[in-house]
mmCIF file of C-alpha atoms in Angstrom:
data_model
loop_
_atom_site.group_PDB
_atom_site.id
_atom_site.type_symbol
_atom_site.label_atom_id
_atom_site.label_comp_id
_atom_site.label_asym_id
_atom_site.label_seq_id
_atom_site.Cartn_x
_atom_site.Cartn_y
_atom_site.Cartn_z
ATOM 1 C CA MET A 1 0.000 0.000 0.000
ATOM 2 C CA ASP A 2 1.523 3.321 -1.036
ATOM 3 C CA LYS A 3 1.400 6.559 0.955
ATOM 4 C CA ILE A 4 -1.583 8.070 -0.890
ATOM 5 C CA GLU A 5 -3.608 4.865 -0.669
ATOM 6 C CA LYS A 6 -2.887 4.611 3.056
ATOM 7 C CA GLN A 7 -3.881 8.246 3.560
ATOM 8 C CA TRP A 8 -7.216 7.789 1.755
ATOM 9 C CA ASP A 9 -7.930 4.592 3.670
ATOM 10 C CA GLN A 10 -7.440 6.590 6.879
ATOM 11 C CA PHE A 11 -9.829 9.261 5.606
ATOM 12 C CA GLY A 12 -12.297 6.537 4.632
ATOM 13 C CA GLU A 13 -12.119 4.955 8.050
ATOM 14 C CA LYS A 14 -12.135 8.088 10.198
ATOM 15 C CA ASN A 15 -14.152 10.714 8.326
ATOM 16 C CA PRO A 16 -15.195 9.657 4.808
ATOM 17 C CA TYR A 17 -17.860 12.266 4.059
ATOM 18 C CA PHE A 18 -15.734 15.183 5.235
ATOM 19 C CA ALA A 19 -12.834 13.868 3.121
ATOM 20 C CA VAL A 20 -15.078 14.047 0.050
ATOM 21 C CA PHE A 21 -16.820 17.328 0.838
ATOM 22 C CA SER A 22 -14.914 19.351 3.441
ATOM 23 C CA LEU A 23 -17.708 21.276 5.087
ATOM 24 C CA ASP A 24 -18.092 21.117 8.862
ATOM 25 C CA LYS A 25 -21.614 19.702 8.606
ATOM 26 C CA PHE A 26 -20.177 16.614 6.845
ATOM 27 C CA ASN A 27 -17.662 15.965 9.623
ATOM 28 C CA LEU A 28 -18.615 12.657 11.297
ATOM 29 C CA GLU A 29 -19.109 14.330 14.660
ATOM 30 C CA ASN A 30 -21.758 16.611 13.085
ATOM 31 C CA LEU A 31 -23.157 14.262 10.457
ATOM 32 C CA GLY A 32 -26.815 13.615 11.126
ATOM 33 C CA ASP A 33 -29.560 12.336 8.856
ATOM 34 C CA GLU A 34 -30.301 15.803 7.446
ATOM 35 C CA ALA A 35 -26.647 16.515 6.606
ATOM 36 C CA LEU A 36 -26.292 13.086 4.993
ATOM 37 C CA LEU A 37 -29.364 13.748 2.845
ATOM 38 C CA GLU A 38 -27.867 17.098 1.837
ATOM 39 C CA PHE A 39 -24.552 15.411 0.993
ATOM 40 C CA PHE A 40 -26.207 12.999 -1.439
ATOM 41 C CA ARG A 41 -28.630 15.637 -2.739
ATOM 42 C CA SER A 42 -25.604 17.732 -3.736
ATOM 43 C CA GLY A 43 -24.335 14.772 -5.765
ATOM 44 C CA GLU A 44 -27.689 14.383 -7.479
ATOM 45 C CA GLU A 45 -27.804 18.111 -8.295
ATOM 46 C CA TYR A 46 -24.252 18.099 -9.662
ATOM 47 C CA THR A 47 -24.973 15.064 -11.835
ATOM 48 C CA GLU A 48 -28.195 16.642 -13.091
ATOM 49 C CA ARG A 49 -26.211 19.722 -14.209
ATOM 50 C CA ILE A 50 -23.669 17.520 -16.033
ATOM 51 C CA TRP A 51 -26.442 15.595 -17.793
ATOM 52 C CA ASN A 52 -28.221 18.820 -18.761
ATOM 53 C CA GLU A 53 -25.009 20.126 -20.338
ATOM 54 C CA ILE A 54 -24.449 16.889 -22.262
ATOM 55 C CA GLU A 55 -28.041 16.668 -23.448
ATOM 56 C CA SER A 56 -28.229 20.359 -24.387
ATOM 57 C CA ASN A 57 -24.892 20.581 -26.162
ATOM 58 C CA LEU A 58 -23.799 17.105 -27.243
ATOM 59 C CA ARG A 59 -26.323 14.311 -27.202
ATOM 60 C CA PRO A 60 -30.063 14.610 -26.480
ATOM 61 C CA HIS A 61 -31.497 11.774 -24.345
ATOM 62 C CA PHE A 62 -27.995 10.755 -23.243
ATOM 63 C CA ARG A 63 -27.944 7.354 -21.554
ATOM 64 C CA PRO A 64 -24.566 5.645 -21.527
ATOM 65 C CA HIS A 65 -24.348 1.887 -21.590
ATOM 66 C CA ARG A 66 -21.292 1.846 -19.268
ATOM 67 C CA SER A 67 -20.170 4.709 -17.058
ATOM 68 C CA LEU A 68 -17.040 5.052 -14.943
ATOM 69 C CA ASP A 69 -16.714 7.312 -11.912
ATOM 70 C CA PHE A 70 -12.963 7.552 -11.291
ATOM 71 C CA GLY A 71 -12.249 8.369 -7.647
ATOM 72 C CA CYS A 72 -15.792 7.589 -6.558
ATOM 73 C CA GLY A 73 -15.196 7.933 -2.819
ATOM 74 C CA VAL A 74 -18.379 7.107 -0.901
ATOM 75 C CA GLY A 75 -20.541 7.083 -4.048
ATOM 76 C CA ARG A 76 -21.886 10.664 -3.911
ATOM 77 C CA LEU A 77 -21.713 10.919 -7.723
ATOM 78 C CA ALA A 78 -21.505 7.269 -8.783
ATOM 79 C CA ILE A 79 -24.997 6.560 -7.433
ATOM 80 C CA PRO A 80 -26.761 9.303 -9.441
ATOM 81 C CA ILE A 81 -24.657 8.399 -12.484
ATOM 82 C CA ALA A 82 -25.933 4.822 -12.114
ATOM 83 C CA LYS A 83 -29.524 6.098 -12.250
ATOM 84 C CA ARG A 84 -28.729 7.497 -15.700
ATOM 85 C CA SER A 85 -26.661 4.597 -17.070
ATOM 86 C CA ASP A 86 -27.208 0.949 -17.857
ATOM 87 C CA GLU A 87 -24.120 -0.012 -15.844
ATOM 88 C CA THR A 88 -21.824 2.050 -13.619
ATOM 89 C CA ILE A 89 -18.406 1.257 -12.207
ATOM 90 C CA GLY A 90 -17.035 3.310 -9.338
ATOM 91 C CA VAL A 91 -13.297 3.004 -8.830
ATOM 92 C CA ASP A 92 -11.305 4.309 -5.892
ATOM 93 C CA ILE A 93 -7.880 3.715 -4.387
ATOM 94 C CA SER A 94 -9.324 3.366 -0.882
ATOM 95 C CA GLN A 95 -11.024 0.138 0.116
ATOM 96 C CA LYS A 96 -12.555 1.934 3.126
ATOM 97 C CA MET A 97 -14.201 4.459 0.801
ATOM 98 C CA LEU A 98 -15.435 1.646 -1.437
ATOM 99 C CA ASP A 99 -16.914 -0.165 1.570
ATOM 100 C CA GLU A 100 -18.847 2.985 2.462
ATOM 101 C CA ALA A 101 -19.890 3.476 -1.175
ATOM 102 C CA THR A 102 -21.237 -0.074 -1.265
ATOM 103 C CA LYS A 103 -23.316 0.567 1.875
ATOM 104 C CA ASN A 104 -24.670 3.758 0.327
ATOM 105 C CA ALA A 105 -25.493 2.097 -2.990
ATOM 106 C CA ASN A 106 -27.289 -0.713 -1.163
ATOM 107 C CA LYS A 107 -29.569 1.922 0.423
ATOM 108 C CA SER A 108 -30.368 3.417 -2.990
ATOM 109 C CA PRO A 109 -32.419 2.053 -5.878
ATOM 110 C CA ALA A 110 -29.216 1.735 -7.962
ATOM 111 C CA GLU A 111 -28.686 -1.982 -8.565
ATOM 112 C CA ASN A 112 -26.511 -1.491 -11.649
ATOM 113 C CA ILE A 113 -23.411 -0.281 -9.844
ATOM 114 C CA GLU A 114 -20.177 -2.041 -8.993
ATOM 115 C CA PHE A 115 -17.251 -0.725 -6.988
ATOM 116 C CA ILE A 116 -13.707 -1.737 -7.868
ATOM 117 C CA LYS A 117 -10.450 -1.102 -6.023
ATOM 118 C CA GLY A 118 -8.179 0.970 -8.217
ATOM 119 C CA ASP A 119 -4.453 0.591 -8.698
ATOM 120 C CA ASN A 120 -1.838 2.595 -10.591
ATOM 121 C CA GLN A 121 -2.658 0.859 -13.889
ATOM 122 C CA LEU A 122 -6.437 0.461 -13.495
ATOM 123 C CA SER A 123 -5.727 -3.213 -14.137
ATOM 124 C CA ARG A 124 -9.020 -4.367 -12.608
ATOM 125 C CA LEU A 125 -11.099 -2.401 -15.112
ATOM 126 C CA THR A 126 -12.170 -4.150 -18.271
ATOM 127 C CA GLY A 127 -14.234 -3.203 -21.277
ATOM 128 C CA LYS A 128 -15.148 0.133 -22.767
ATOM 129 C CA PHE A 129 -16.973 3.078 -21.256
ATOM 130 C CA ASP A 130 -19.357 5.525 -22.908
ATOM 131 C CA PHE A 131 -18.975 8.046 -20.089
ATOM 132 C CA VAL A 132 -15.936 8.623 -17.876
ATOM 133 C CA HIS A 133 -16.259 11.016 -14.989
ATOM 134 C CA SER A 134 -13.848 12.325 -12.366
ATOM 135 C CA PHE A 135 -14.332 15.267 -10.027
ATOM 136 C CA ILE A 136 -11.796 16.702 -7.570
ATOM 137 C CA VAL A 137 -9.596 13.595 -7.848
ATOM 138 C CA ILE A 138 -6.844 14.120 -10.419
ATOM 139 C CA GLN A 139 -4.998 16.700 -8.311
ATOM 140 C CA HIS A 140 -4.335 14.012 -5.680
ATOM 141 C CA ILE A 141 -2.468 11.754 -8.122
ATOM 142 C CA ASP A 142 1.292 11.843 -8.612
ATOM 143 C CA PRO A 143 1.798 13.220 -12.150
ATOM 144 C CA LYS A 144 3.937 10.223 -13.183
ATOM 145 C CA ILE A 145 1.130 7.850 -12.220
ATOM 146 C CA GLY A 146 -1.518 10.140 -13.705
ATOM 147 C CA GLU A 147 0.208 10.186 -17.073
ATOM 148 C CA LYS A 148 0.048 6.389 -17.206
ATOM 149 C CA LEU A 149 -3.605 6.360 -16.220
#
């Protein structure tokens, strides 16, 4: 396990929602039902804006067959992407984040989502994707590794 992976596993274990969205209300010590609903609502709203842009400017009635959310964290964006895709893969370097994402997906109506542990070559990903998404993730990757990805 490299330094970055270890760091994100610690975030995932100790304070996963705050690590994704660093507002005090998403800190575990403050995170109640209302804040958690707001956390996931923000993901739904963000995804809705992305889809509106795609449908308005690129492809009306956009519905990808396979979508990838790179750096999916706890599933804040992967879950609403899954609602709009036939199949969605969320990939993250942190197993702790993926465990939390799986719990969150199991509470949602999204049954077409799979979470995969990422590595520096994305060797566990197979097939092609119609939609690849990443948000506030790339800046955490060592440029040498990022160039390979």
